[in-house]
Amino acid sequence: MKFSLSWLREHLETTATLEEITGTLNTIGLEVEGVEDPGAALASFRTARIIEAVQHPNADRLRVCQVDAGAGFERVQVVCGAPNARAGLHVIFAPPGTHIPASGITIKAGKIRGEASGGMLCSLRELGLGEDHDGIAELPEGTAPGQSYPLFAKLDDPVIDIAITPNRGDALAVRGVARDLAAAGLGRLKPWLVDTVEGQGDSTITWRITYPEACPWVLGRTIRGVKNGPSPAWLRRRLESIGLRPISALVDITNFFTHDLGRPLHVFDADKVRGGELTICRGAGETFTALDGSEHVMTPDDCVIADSSGVLSLAGIMGGAGSGVSEETTTVFVECALFDPVAIALAGRRHNLHSDARQRFERGVDQALPPAALEAATRMIIELCGGVADNVVSAGAEPAWQRQAHLEFARLETLGGLVEEPDHAVHLLEGLGFEVRECDARHVVVNVPSWRNDIAMPMLLDQQPGLPEARARAAAEGAVTINPEVDLIEEVLRLRGLDSVPAVSLPVHSAVPQPALTPRQARTASLRRTLAARGLLETVGFSFVAQEQAAQFGETPVDLHLLNPIAADLDQMRPTPLVNLLAAIRANVARGYPDIGLFEVGPGFDADGQHLIAAGIRSGHCARQPGQPARPVDLWQVKADALAGLSVMGAAMEGLSLSADAPACYHPGRSGVIRQGPKLVLGHFGQLHPALLAARGIDVPVCAFTLYPDAVPEPKRRRKGPPALSAFQPLRRDFAFVVSADVTAEKLLRAVKGAERNLIVAVSLFDVYEGDKVPAGHKSLGIEITLQPMDGTLTDAEIEAVCDRVVAAAHKSCNAVLRG
């Protein structure tokens, strides 16, 4: 909401400075977003008169002028290149040291082609006030030299821009802002009275309402014999100061009252209204062309104003091009109506139409103002455009907006934290227009003014479905009781100054703060930290990818294909973040950075919906270490990344198993699937398929992993006892088993560990050999077992017995034999 300081003073009698006004606005909840002072940047410019202008001796297009610019510059020489520079002309003078807004230069005294020049004669364009640059600005005859140009041109009128919260429709009016400031003690609100314009006959246009839910009351009147043209200078300045472009007197008058009183109006060219009746009704599929040229198809939920030929206006939002006024208009019909805020808001969103009228109607306007506003608009139209007014016509009735609110003075302290004298609290409310009905030392009951649609209004929000009937009824009754009182408390507090309200911490529910993250969120955060600690850089990618790329990493259901993508190559919801990570690897390889590791924890999509996926990728070579050559990344690194991620998420590591049936995007012989049990898949790892890399022009090794955090069961919460620590040293034994080449090391390790569960605490693989030292089609697997006695030192016989059981278990499960 913008308004100029002079406009505010039309409603507020005050001696307060601009700084005091803006400071008070901030403290009473009308936050100042900015102040524009067009005169501040032009303070150095002054009016002047050219005494003499002669041809420059050394330049054909320059003239040497003697200028009278008032005290201190009674006769200063200025070299000027403007074609209209002549003796006797009143001009704008910039003395040395003046900053020119349009060019950004600062004027200095000097010589131009050998002639001294002590300033500059300016055009309006150079001051940033217009586009006219045919010559220097010509001021009216008789302008006294030496005046401040901003004061002379009435540019010393700052414009204040305030933020309006959705509940304060009354503050979208200059008068509403003035009322708040007066109530806060910054002046006196001037009375606003309007004389009735007597009608000279019956209106040729009448009203009819068939959609009272959206429009309960409408007024209007015809004014004949008007002459539409440019608005007077004062009205143009008012509108231009807040960024509105003057159009014509009739349109400018409606814009003036929209901002002055917060009362939107609309004028129809009466000669374009067909049938002699305007109907406020529902839309019926008609195509409507708005004043801004946009076309819209009306729906049954839209409230429109129509005549016998069709829709003339989208009510409360924007008029139609077909019935708008022009310079040829001689008869107008002025509309002043009340519209339902919700209906206006929904219609504006449906049609994506924004206007000053919509902004006010959807926040609520003064429900008692229409008759007075129509009289004020009629009088201004007659004063500026002439004409004769007919009688006012109306339909519907003024809604029953009258309501009351009460305030217990003690609640100002208990709810607001401020001790306030009852008499002063009542005085503040009266300053806002609340009328006292009854008052004593304990409480006050007031009538709410018609312009405060946010006070003591019925609740619009539905209650939670399923509430017990008794509780729902008690809650509704309590809201009706407490809401109006809280509204009044807020008014008193903000007029006292929001910065004076003490800061009070919310009550602490427990000595130990509740966790901010759920266990699932916490372990996802730990997963991110773990992957970052392993040298991977976190990325964030679009959930939209190219369909042909997504198809290489998983299924691309039709339901996940975008019909209206933001870009042609972002038309599919990604099945996994690996799509984005591989694209990032390709970009880095192309720029000479092949050795890189990336990860992302983000959404993936399939036919069952959205899933959280953690994906990582490594390319190129591992980091070099002293005494070791750089080696290409391999599947063992990404396997270690995946297992580290699962471990930090609480997966039962001893229950994991591996299989070689990874998705098709992985290398079929150098990849694996991590499972918990036979069916639950927790992740994949391995080299990416060579064809996938070749298609993208990637010629370095690339390995990746994928984890599914939502699939990892949350660890059971058990009371932990003290660890069982043995007093005896562990001992280790190595075995080399020859097995068939198709036997996995995991199968052998599981068999060995199960041979003696009370003593064998760890089993690991340390060697794989395939060569001429073992039979063809076989391989040698070297494993190490760790024995941890708990009750006493093991004897040689006991150790040999364990070893025998290990060999037997390996042979039974994997047909393994000890290597000779």
PDB file of C-alpha atoms in Angstrom, residues 105 148 184 203 211 386 573 785:
ATOM      1  CA  ILE A 105      27.981  12.534 -13.497  1.00  0.00           C
ATOM      2  CA  SER A 148      14.752  25.009  -4.737  1.00  0.00           C
ATOM      3  CA  ALA A 184      -1.726   6.114  18.247  1.00  0.00           C
ATOM      4  CA  SER A 203     -32.156   6.061 -13.750  1.00  0.00           C
ATOM      5  CA  TYR A 211     -26.321 -14.505  -6.868  1.00  0.00           C
ATOM      6  CA  GLY A 386     -19.836  17.990 -15.528  1.00  0.00           C
ATOM      7  CA  MET A 573      10.393 -38.439 -12.832  1.00  0.00           C
ATOM      8  CA  ILE A 785      38.987 -67.460  11.925  1.00  0.00           C
TER       9      ILE A 785
END
